[in-house]
Short mmCIF file of C-alpha atoms in Angstrom, two decimals:
data_model
loop_
_atom_site.label_atom_id
_atom_site.label_comp_id
_atom_site.label_asym_id
_atom_site.label_seq_id
_atom_site.Cartn_x
_atom_site.Cartn_y
_atom_site.Cartn_z
CA MET H 1 -52.93 109.95 3.29
CA ASN H 2 -52.85 112.43 0.42
CA THR H 3 -50.48 115.01 2.00
CA ARG H 4 -47.11 114.78 0.45
CA LEU H 5 -44.05 115.55 2.38
CA SER H 6 -40.95 117.57 1.04
CA ALA H 7 -37.59 116.56 2.42
CA VAL H 8 -34.68 119.01 1.80
CA VAL H 9 -31.41 117.30 1.21
CA THR H 10 -29.19 120.27 2.21
CA THR H 11 -30.77 120.59 5.69
CA GLY H 12 -31.90 117.05 6.40
CA ILE H 13 -35.28 118.26 7.35
CA TYR H 14 -38.72 117.19 6.04
CA CYS H 15 -41.78 119.57 6.07
CA ARG H 16 -45.52 119.24 5.29
CA ALA H 17 -47.08 121.10 2.32
CA GLY H 18 -47.40 124.73 2.97
CA CYS H 19 -44.38 125.21 5.26
CA PRO H 20 -43.14 128.74 5.07
CA GLY H 21 -39.67 127.48 4.20
CA GLN H 22 -38.67 127.97 0.41
CA PRO H 23 -35.84 125.45 -0.53
CA HIS H 24 -34.43 125.35 -3.89
CA ARG H 25 -36.45 122.93 -6.05
CA GLU H 26 -33.39 120.74 -7.04
CA ASN H 27 -32.77 120.13 -3.29
CA VAL H 28 -36.34 118.63 -2.56
CA VAL H 29 -37.28 115.06 -2.46
CA ARG H 30 -40.86 113.98 -2.12
CA TYR H 31 -42.08 111.41 0.56
CA ARG H 32 -45.66 109.88 1.09
CA SER H 33 -45.45 109.79 4.85
CA PRO H 34 -43.28 110.79 7.78
CA VAL H 35 -41.97 107.28 8.50
CA ALA H 36 -40.62 107.03 4.79
CA ALA H 37 -38.95 110.37 5.21
CA GLU H 38 -37.51 109.42 8.49
CA ALA H 39 -36.24 106.07 7.27
CA ALA H 40 -34.34 108.00 4.62
CA GLY H 41 -32.61 110.03 7.33
CA PHE H 42 -34.70 113.25 7.57
CA ARG H 43 -35.87 114.71 10.80
CA PRO H 44 -39.29 116.77 11.11
CA CYS H 45 -39.22 120.41 10.70
CA LEU H 46 -39.66 122.32 14.13
CA ARG H 47 -41.79 124.91 12.36
CA CYS H 48 -44.52 123.16 10.67
CA ARG H 49 -44.34 120.01 12.84
CA PRO H 50 -45.16 117.23 10.07
CA ASP H 51 -44.68 114.81 13.00
CA ARG H 52 -48.16 115.83 14.21
CA LEU H 53 -49.92 114.52 11.10
CA PRO H 54 -52.12 111.50 11.85
CA PRO H 55 -50.09 108.24 12.30
CA THR H 56 -50.64 106.69 9.04
CA TYR H 57 -48.06 105.03 6.72
CA ALA H 58 -49.57 105.49 3.14
CA THR H 59 -50.76 101.86 3.05
CA ASN H 60 -53.51 102.61 0.36
CA GLY H 61 -52.52 100.62 -2.59
CA ALA H 62 -50.05 98.45 -0.60
CA PRO H 63 -50.62 94.57 -0.82
CA ASP H 64 -53.05 93.22 1.75
CA PRO H 65 -50.13 91.42 3.82
CA VAL H 66 -48.53 94.89 4.30
CA GLN H 67 -51.77 96.54 5.49
CA ARG H 68 -52.65 93.70 7.93
CA ALA H 69 -48.96 93.95 9.35
CA VAL H 70 -49.26 97.75 9.93
CA LEU H 71 -52.51 97.14 11.74
CA LEU H 72 -50.71 94.76 13.88
CA ILE H 73 -47.82 96.92 14.52
CA SER H 74 -50.18 99.67 15.51
CA GLU H 75 -51.34 97.39 18.15
CA GLY H 76 -47.95 96.68 19.47
CA ALA H 77 -47.07 93.57 17.65
CA LEU H 78 -43.29 94.45 17.51
CA ASP H 79 -43.01 95.74 21.10
CA GLU H 80 -42.12 92.41 22.43
CA SER H 81 -41.57 90.27 19.25
CA THR H 82 -39.50 90.20 16.00
CA GLU H 83 -40.06 90.77 12.35
CA ASP H 84 -39.93 86.98 11.69
CA ALA H 85 -42.75 86.22 14.18
CA LEU H 86 -44.71 89.09 12.64
CA GLY H 87 -44.18 87.52 9.30
CA ASP H 88 -45.35 84.05 10.63
CA ARG H 89 -48.73 85.75 11.72
CA ILE H 90 -49.50 86.99 8.25
CA GLY H 91 -48.11 83.87 6.30
CA LEU H 92 -44.64 85.59 5.15
CA SER H 93 -41.05 85.11 5.92
CA GLY H 94 -39.51 87.92 7.71
CA ARG H 95 -37.27 88.63 4.74
CA GLN H 96 -40.36 88.87 2.45
CA LEU H 97 -42.13 91.10 4.99
CA ARG H 98 -39.14 93.48 5.15
CA ARG H 99 -38.93 93.70 1.24
CA LEU H 100 -42.52 94.48 0.91
CA PHE H 101 -42.31 97.08 3.54
CA ILE H 102 -39.22 98.87 1.98
CA ASP H 103 -41.04 98.61 -1.54
CA HIS H 104 -44.21 100.02 -0.33
CA LEU H 105 -43.67 102.04 2.75
CA GLY H 106 -40.01 103.00 2.43
CA ALA H 107 -39.01 101.49 5.76
CA THR H 108 -38.81 98.20 7.63
CA PRO H 109 -41.32 96.81 10.11
CA SER H 110 -39.07 97.51 12.93
CA PHE H 111 -38.53 100.97 11.90
CA VAL H 112 -42.25 101.66 11.57
CA ALA H 113 -42.80 100.34 15.25
CA ARG H 114 -39.94 102.49 16.59
CA SER H 115 -41.41 105.57 14.66
CA ARG H 116 -44.76 104.78 16.27
CA ARG H 117 -43.28 104.94 19.77
CA ALA H 118 -41.13 107.96 19.15
CA HIS H 119 -43.96 110.05 17.84
CA PHE H 120 -46.22 109.05 20.55
CA ALA H 121 -43.58 109.91 23.06
CA ARG H 122 -43.22 113.39 21.37
CA ARG H 123 -46.79 114.07 21.69
CA LEU H 124 -46.77 113.29 25.45
CA LEU H 125 -43.72 115.66 25.98
CA ASP H 126 -45.77 118.39 24.31
CA GLU H 127 -49.07 117.72 25.76
CA SER H 128 -48.62 116.29 29.01
CA ASP H 129 -46.57 117.00 32.41
CA LEU H 130 -45.66 113.43 32.79
CA SER H 131 -42.04 112.72 33.60
CA VAL H 132 -39.50 111.50 30.83
CA THR H 133 -39.52 108.11 32.57
CA GLU H 134 -43.36 107.82 32.76
CA ILE H 135 -43.50 108.87 29.08
CA ALA H 136 -40.94 106.18 28.02
CA PHE H 137 -43.02 103.22 29.54
CA ALA H 138 -46.45 104.93 28.27
CA ALA H 139 -44.97 105.01 24.77
CA GLY H 140 -44.02 101.20 24.90
CA PHE H 141 -40.19 101.68 25.32
CA ASN H 142 -38.44 99.18 27.65
CA SER H 143 -36.15 102.03 29.22
CA THR H 144 -35.58 105.64 29.07
CA ARG H 145 -32.24 104.95 27.61
CA GLN H 146 -34.03 103.07 24.61
CA MET H 147 -36.29 106.02 24.26
CA ASN H 148 -33.45 108.50 24.35
CA ARG H 149 -31.89 106.64 21.33
CA ALA H 150 -34.97 106.53 19.43
CA MET H 151 -35.76 110.25 19.94
CA LEU H 152 -32.26 111.32 18.92
CA ASP H 153 -32.51 109.12 15.77
CA THR H 154 -35.91 110.46 14.84
CA PHE H 155 -35.90 114.12 16.02
CA ARG H 156 -32.08 114.70 16.52
CA PHE H 157 -32.87 115.99 20.10
CA THR H 158 -33.20 114.38 23.48
CA PRO H 159 -36.57 114.07 25.23
CA THR H 160 -35.42 116.91 27.67
CA GLU H 161 -34.48 119.17 24.75
CA LEU H 162 -37.81 118.40 22.97
CA ARG H 163 -39.81 119.35 25.96
CA ALA H 164 -37.92 122.59 26.47
CA LYS H 165 -38.96 123.40 22.90
CA ARG H 166 -42.72 122.86 23.37
CA ARG H 167 -45.04 125.65 22.70
CA GLU H 168 -47.48 126.81 25.47
CA ARG H 169 -50.53 126.22 23.40
CA ASP H 170 -49.11 122.48 22.97
CA ARG H 171 -49.78 121.72 26.48
CA LEU H 172 -53.46 120.54 27.33
CA VAL H 173 -54.72 121.17 30.84
CA ALA H 174 -57.63 119.35 32.51
CA ASP H 175 -59.27 119.08 35.85
CA GLY H 176 -58.93 115.28 36.05
CA GLY H 177 -57.32 112.67 33.77
CA LEU H 178 -54.66 113.06 31.09
CA PRO H 179 -55.78 114.92 27.95
CA LEU H 180 -54.41 114.18 24.68
CA ARG H 181 -55.10 115.25 20.89
CA THR H 182 -55.65 112.36 18.80
CA PRO H 183 -55.26 113.38 15.04
CA TYR H 184 -57.17 112.05 11.93
CA ASP H 185 -56.91 112.73 8.30
CA GLY H 186 -59.70 113.88 6.02
CA SER H 187 -63.32 114.48 6.84
CA PHE H 188 -64.68 112.82 9.94
CA SER H 189 -68.34 112.67 11.25
CA PHE H 190 -67.98 112.61 14.97
CA GLY H 191 -71.76 113.25 15.57
CA GLU H 192 -72.69 110.36 13.16
CA MET H 193 -70.24 108.17 15.13
CA LEU H 194 -71.77 109.20 18.51
CA ARG H 195 -75.29 108.34 17.22
CA PHE H 196 -74.09 104.86 16.07
CA LEU H 197 -72.28 104.13 19.39
CA ALA H 198 -75.15 105.53 21.46
CA ALA H 199 -77.53 103.13 19.95
CA ARG H 200 -75.27 100.14 20.95
CA ALA H 201 -74.25 101.38 24.43
CA VAL H 202 -74.29 98.61 27.00
CA PRO H 203 -75.52 99.62 30.35
CA GLY H 204 -72.83 99.64 32.98
CA VAL H 205 -69.79 99.57 30.21
CA ASP H 206 -70.29 102.65 28.01
CA THR H 207 -72.26 105.92 27.78
CA VAL H 208 -72.75 108.51 25.35
CA ASP H 209 -74.11 111.96 25.60
CA ALA H 210 -74.38 114.84 23.01
CA THR H 211 -70.78 115.60 23.14
CA THR H 212 -68.85 112.55 24.64
CA TYR H 213 -68.28 108.83 24.51
CA ARG H 214 -67.14 107.17 27.80
CA ARG H 215 -66.35 103.64 28.48
CA THR H 216 -64.89 101.49 31.22
CA ILE H 217 -61.49 99.87 30.23
CA THR H 218 -58.92 97.38 31.72
CA THR H 219 -55.34 98.67 31.66
CA CYS H 220 -52.38 96.01 32.82
CA GLY H 221 -55.31 94.11 34.75
CA TYR H 222 -56.87 97.20 36.45
CA PRO H 223 -59.89 99.14 35.65
CA GLY H 224 -60.07 102.63 34.20
CA MET H 225 -62.09 104.93 32.09
CA ILE H 226 -61.64 106.77 28.74
CA GLU H 227 -63.57 109.79 27.55
CA VAL H 228 -63.60 110.68 23.84
CA SER H 229 -65.00 114.15 22.48
CA ASP H 230 -64.57 116.36 19.49
CA LEU H 231 -61.76 118.94 19.93
CA GLY H 232 -63.60 121.17 17.33
CA ASP H 233 -60.65 121.87 14.99
CA ARG H 234 -61.67 119.26 12.49
CA ARG H 235 -58.32 117.69 13.00
CA HIS H 236 -58.35 116.02 16.33
CA LEU H 237 -60.54 114.20 18.76
CA LEU H 238 -59.92 114.85 22.44
CA VAL H 239 -59.02 111.79 24.62
CA LEU H 240 -59.23 112.05 28.38
CA ALA H 241 -57.76 108.97 30.02
CA HIS H 242 -58.33 108.02 33.63
CA LEU H 243 -55.88 105.12 34.13
CA PRO H 244 -54.34 103.35 37.02
CA THR H 245 -50.97 103.22 35.22
CA MET H 246 -49.70 104.90 32.00
CA ASN H 247 -47.56 101.99 31.06
CA ALA H 248 -49.90 100.89 28.20
CA LEU H 249 -51.06 104.36 27.15
CA ILE H 250 -49.99 104.05 23.63
CA ASP H 251 -52.08 100.88 23.15
CA ASP H 252 -55.11 102.58 24.80
CA VAL H 253 -54.80 105.49 22.44
CA GLY H 254 -54.55 102.91 19.55
CA ARG H 255 -57.83 101.34 20.64
CA THR H 256 -59.40 104.56 20.70
CA ARG H 257 -58.32 105.29 17.23
CA ARG H 258 -59.76 101.76 16.31
CA ILE H 259 -63.13 102.27 17.72
CA PHE H 260 -63.66 105.58 15.90
CA GLY H 261 -62.06 104.34 12.76
CA LEU H 262 -59.49 107.02 12.63
CA ASP H 263 -56.95 105.31 10.68
CA GLN H 264 -59.55 104.32 7.84
CA PRO H 265 -59.74 106.33 4.69
CA ALA H 266 -62.69 108.60 4.22
CA ALA H 267 -65.29 107.35 1.72
CA ASP H 268 -65.28 110.75 -0.21
CA ARG H 269 -61.51 109.93 -1.04
CA ILE H 270 -62.18 106.42 -2.58
CA PRO H 271 -63.27 106.81 -6.13
CA ALA H 272 -64.94 103.26 -6.28
CA LEU H 273 -67.35 104.56 -3.59
CA ALA H 274 -67.62 108.27 -4.17
CA ASP H 275 -68.44 107.95 -7.98
CA ASP H 276 -70.76 105.09 -7.61
CA GLU H 277 -74.30 105.95 -8.77
CA LEU H 278 -75.91 104.38 -5.65
CA LEU H 279 -73.46 105.54 -3.09
CA ALA H 280 -72.50 109.07 -4.39
CA PRO H 281 -75.44 110.99 -2.76
CA LEU H 282 -75.09 108.89 0.50
CA ILE H 283 -71.45 109.81 0.79
CA ALA H 284 -71.97 113.47 -0.16
CA ALA H 285 -74.47 113.62 2.74
CA ARG H 286 -72.04 112.15 5.19
CA PRO H 287 -68.44 112.35 3.87
CA GLY H 288 -66.60 111.48 7.02
CA LEU H 289 -68.60 108.45 8.15
CA ARG H 290 -66.12 105.72 9.12
CA VAL H 291 -66.69 102.02 10.20
CA ALA H 292 -67.05 101.85 13.93
CA GLY H 293 -64.46 99.42 15.28
CA ALA H 294 -63.73 97.70 18.65
CA TRP H 295 -62.07 98.65 21.80
CA ASP H 296 -62.10 94.95 22.58
CA ARG H 297 -62.55 92.52 19.85
CA PHE H 298 -64.07 89.73 21.92
CA GLU H 299 -66.50 92.03 23.53
CA THR H 300 -67.71 93.34 20.19
CA ALA H 301 -68.15 89.88 18.72
CA VAL H 302 -70.30 89.00 21.73
CA ARG H 303 -72.34 92.09 21.40
CA ILE H 304 -72.99 91.26 17.69
CA ILE H 305 -73.90 87.69 18.53
CA VAL H 306 -76.42 88.89 21.03
CA ASN H 307 -77.91 91.20 18.55
CA GLN H 308 -78.89 88.42 16.20
CA GLN H 309 -82.58 88.57 15.19
CA ILE H 310 -83.60 91.11 17.92
CA SER H 311 -83.56 94.83 18.19
CA LEU H 312 -80.66 96.87 19.36
CA ARG H 313 -82.49 97.94 22.41
CA GLY H 314 -83.36 94.38 23.40
CA ALA H 315 -79.68 93.37 22.68
CA CYS H 316 -78.42 96.14 24.92
CA THR H 317 -80.65 95.12 27.72
CA LEU H 318 -79.47 91.54 27.65
CA LEU H 319 -75.87 92.72 27.47
CA GLY H 320 -76.41 94.81 30.54
CA ARG H 321 -77.63 91.89 32.33
CA LEU H 322 -74.44 89.77 31.07
CA VAL H 323 -72.17 92.41 32.21
CA ARG H 324 -73.68 92.62 35.92
CA ALA H 325 -73.52 88.78 36.05
CA PHE H 326 -70.14 88.17 34.77
CA GLY H 327 -68.22 91.41 34.29
CA THR H 328 -65.69 93.10 36.90
CA PRO H 329 -67.16 95.82 39.20
CA VAL H 330 -65.60 99.28 38.69
CA PRO H 331 -66.11 101.64 41.67
CA GLY H 332 -66.54 105.40 41.71
CA LEU H 333 -68.20 105.74 38.19
CA ASP H 334 -71.85 105.10 39.09
CA ALA H 335 -72.73 108.60 38.71
CA LEU H 336 -71.66 108.49 35.15
CA GLY H 337 -73.62 105.25 34.58
CA MET H 338 -70.56 102.92 34.32
CA THR H 339 -70.21 100.10 36.86
CA HIS H 340 -68.42 97.32 35.23
CA THR H 341 -66.04 96.15 32.62
CA PHE H 342 -67.12 93.72 30.05
CA PRO H 343 -66.69 89.87 30.76
CA THR H 344 -63.52 88.25 29.67
CA ALA H 345 -63.63 85.38 27.20
CA GLU H 346 -62.34 83.08 30.09
CA ARG H 347 -65.15 84.32 32.41
CA LEU H 348 -67.86 83.40 29.88
CA ALA H 349 -66.18 80.17 28.74
CA ALA H 350 -66.24 79.06 32.54
CA ALA H 351 -69.92 79.89 32.74
CA SER H 352 -72.69 77.40 32.26
CA GLU H 353 -75.12 77.64 29.43
CA ARG H 354 -78.07 77.63 32.12
CA GLN H 355 -76.40 80.64 33.91
CA ILE H 356 -76.17 82.59 30.64
CA ALA H 357 -79.79 81.61 29.72
CA ALA H 358 -81.04 82.72 33.03
CA LEU H 359 -80.47 86.31 32.00
CA GLY H 360 -83.25 86.02 29.37
CA MET H 361 -81.03 84.79 26.68
CA PRO H 362 -82.54 82.15 24.25
CA SER H 363 -81.00 78.83 25.18
CA ALA H 364 -79.58 78.43 21.50
CA ARG H 365 -77.92 81.98 21.95
CA ALA H 366 -76.41 81.09 25.29
CA THR H 367 -74.85 77.87 23.73
CA THR H 368 -73.39 80.18 20.90
CA ILE H 369 -71.90 82.82 23.31
CA ARG H 370 -70.26 80.03 25.51
CA SER H 371 -68.91 78.08 22.53
CA PHE H 372 -67.59 81.29 20.93
CA ALA H 373 -65.87 82.19 24.30
CA ARG H 374 -64.31 78.85 24.58
CA ALA H 375 -63.06 79.03 21.01
CA TYR H 376 -61.64 82.57 21.52
CA ALA H 377 -59.95 81.75 24.81
CA SER H 378 -58.30 78.59 23.33
CA GLU H 379 -57.33 80.61 20.28
CA GLU H 380 -59.22 78.25 17.92
CA ILE H 381 -60.66 81.57 16.50
CA SER H 382 -58.44 84.53 16.10
CA LEU H 383 -59.88 88.08 15.67
CA GLU H 384 -56.68 89.49 14.75
CA PRO H 385 -56.13 91.40 11.57
CA SER H 386 -53.67 88.75 10.46
CA THR H 387 -56.50 86.45 10.04
CA GLY H 388 -57.82 86.80 6.40
CA LEU H 389 -61.37 87.56 5.72
CA SER H 390 -62.41 84.33 4.29
CA THR H 391 -60.58 82.33 6.84
CA LEU H 392 -62.10 84.21 9.71
CA VAL H 393 -65.75 83.90 8.24
CA ASP H 394 -65.14 80.18 7.87
CA GLN H 395 -63.98 79.82 11.46
CA LEU H 396 -66.96 81.71 12.78
CA GLU H 397 -69.50 79.96 10.65
CA SER H 398 -68.35 76.61 12.02
CA LEU H 399 -69.84 77.54 15.31
CA ALA H 400 -73.43 76.48 15.80
CA GLY H 401 -75.66 79.70 15.84
CA VAL H 402 -73.24 81.86 13.76
CA GLY H 403 -74.39 82.54 10.29
CA ALA H 404 -73.16 84.77 7.35
CA TRP H 405 -74.60 87.99 8.68
CA THR H 406 -73.03 87.52 12.21
CA ALA H 407 -69.67 86.37 10.65
CA GLN H 408 -69.44 89.40 8.37
CA CYS H 409 -70.44 91.98 10.98
CA ILE H 410 -67.78 90.59 13.28
CA ALA H 411 -65.23 90.67 10.63
CA MET H 412 -66.14 94.38 9.85
CA ARG H 413 -66.39 95.73 13.48
CA ALA H 414 -64.26 93.38 15.67
CA THR H 415 -61.41 92.55 13.36
CA GLY H 416 -61.46 95.68 11.14
CA HIS H 417 -61.87 94.01 7.66
CA LEU H 418 -62.92 96.81 5.53
CA ASP H 419 -64.11 94.44 2.76
CA ALA H 420 -66.42 92.60 4.91
CA PHE H 421 -70.16 92.93 3.74
CA PRO H 422 -73.27 91.14 5.18
CA ALA H 423 -75.21 91.46 1.83
CA GLY H 424 -78.11 89.50 3.32
CA ASP H 425 -78.78 92.33 5.98
CA LEU H 426 -82.40 93.64 5.64
CA GLY H 427 -81.32 97.21 6.40
CA LEU H 428 -78.63 97.33 3.82
CA ARG H 429 -81.11 95.93 1.12
CA ARG H 430 -83.74 98.28 2.21
CA ALA H 431 -81.39 101.26 2.05
CA ALA H 432 -80.07 100.03 -1.41
CA ALA H 433 -83.63 99.88 -2.76
CA ARG H 434 -84.61 103.26 -1.59
CA ALA H 435 -81.43 104.75 -3.09
CA LEU H 436 -82.18 103.21 -6.37
CA ALA H 437 -86.07 104.10 -6.04
CA ARG H 438 -87.03 100.56 -5.99
CA ASP H 439 -89.39 98.42 -4.04
CA ALA H 440 -86.70 95.82 -3.12
CA ILE H 441 -83.49 94.44 -4.15
CA SER H 442 -82.19 90.75 -3.49
CA ALA H 443 -79.26 89.95 -1.44
CA ALA H 444 -77.65 88.42 -4.47
CA GLU H 445 -78.20 91.40 -6.64
CA LEU H 446 -76.67 93.73 -3.73
CA GLU H 447 -73.73 91.42 -3.32
CA GLY H 448 -73.09 91.70 -7.08
CA ARG H 449 -73.34 95.52 -6.93
CA ALA H 450 -70.87 95.55 -4.04
CA GLU H 451 -68.29 93.76 -6.18
CA ALA H 452 -67.35 97.23 -7.48
CA TRP H 453 -66.86 98.62 -4.01
CA ARG H 454 -64.03 96.32 -3.10
CA PRO H 455 -61.83 96.39 -1.01
CA TYR H 456 -64.00 98.97 1.01
CA ARG H 457 -67.39 97.26 0.97
CA ALA H 458 -67.53 97.83 4.79
CA LEU H 459 -67.59 101.67 4.24
CA ALA H 460 -70.37 101.14 1.77
CA ALA H 461 -72.41 99.24 4.28
CA MET H 462 -71.95 102.00 6.98
CA HIS H 463 -73.31 104.67 4.52
CA LEU H 464 -76.20 102.33 3.53
CA TRP H 465 -77.07 101.92 7.29
CA ALA H 466 -76.64 105.62 8.09
CA ALA H 467 -79.08 106.37 5.12
CA LEU H 468 -81.93 104.52 7.00
#
């Protein structure tokens, strides 16, 4: 995040740039992110509300293990676990992980996790009419007492006092569902993202119209629905959640951020991409394009496997049949075109190859889907960010029917590796050739050019695809 925050040592408050307050310069300390300022003992200003900035932790430039750990924390890795266990997942000791976090983020992993929950709870206090108890569990706290302590430490006020301070414009009102503003930083091309998701919508699971993305989800074992639209202020998306329980709301919002790529840097802020001869005009045309991520990693990987060597339309048709045959029915959403949740890995692992092939799937593809489901269900293959890119690609390519293109696309979209790059993709090569005013470009040459785009080659791929 480019925004620098100003903390005033005489008041113990930190502010965003442009706050009307005018402290003496000698009393001001600069921080790169809210979590760093809070770890140093400052609380957010009640006037400029720096706590409403997007939930980023200034990880650009931090070592890869730190970035992977932050991704895991944003998915709740420390809600029921320890820093030592988190370190094990990324190949470090807990002590090494804490040292790296303090050096690069200014706070420990546990502090980052607690800050994540506290800021989400503050947003719910402002924007919803949920009770304090409901908000505690929705934000991932184990009790209201635990939330009270975290809110006092972070904001110096109790949840009840913070709700009393909310402004009328903070509260969102909707006819149905729970509406939440979901912030992002920098430019964002919501229309481009809708077009990308619309082309890949699976009948029965997700739908896209001119303004809104909708999909069925599973929360705490029960089906629900999420709707995402553009708030129109160039700073927030609007998430409307229809859920059977709010107990995992913080994780559902995190998945929404992931599928829309809200925690990624925009390409126009990355000099290696924005100043590149080939990419510069493409990025200028769509500066806010992000890499579309995954609501469910297993689901997205299966979508990509089915899409091998056939059109998007054909893949969506086959996936719709797969959903009807093996997914879980969701009542009451038929009018919106949604009828099922996507099949689980366990359900597809238990299916026979003949059952899957009977849907019109090539027998080799049916074998690959079942093999992948079994490997995923047994944890032989992990799509977590803690799995390094090369390790993940090797694991995937060990499966019959999974080649380099499939492995790189799964790493890019399902796991969120921003350096994944399927250099052999015909669309990428065609777009690169067109941008260079050439008839063709080989996969080897494109891969060589892409070396200059590390570690954001996936963003470059999105811009090349969009140019077609």
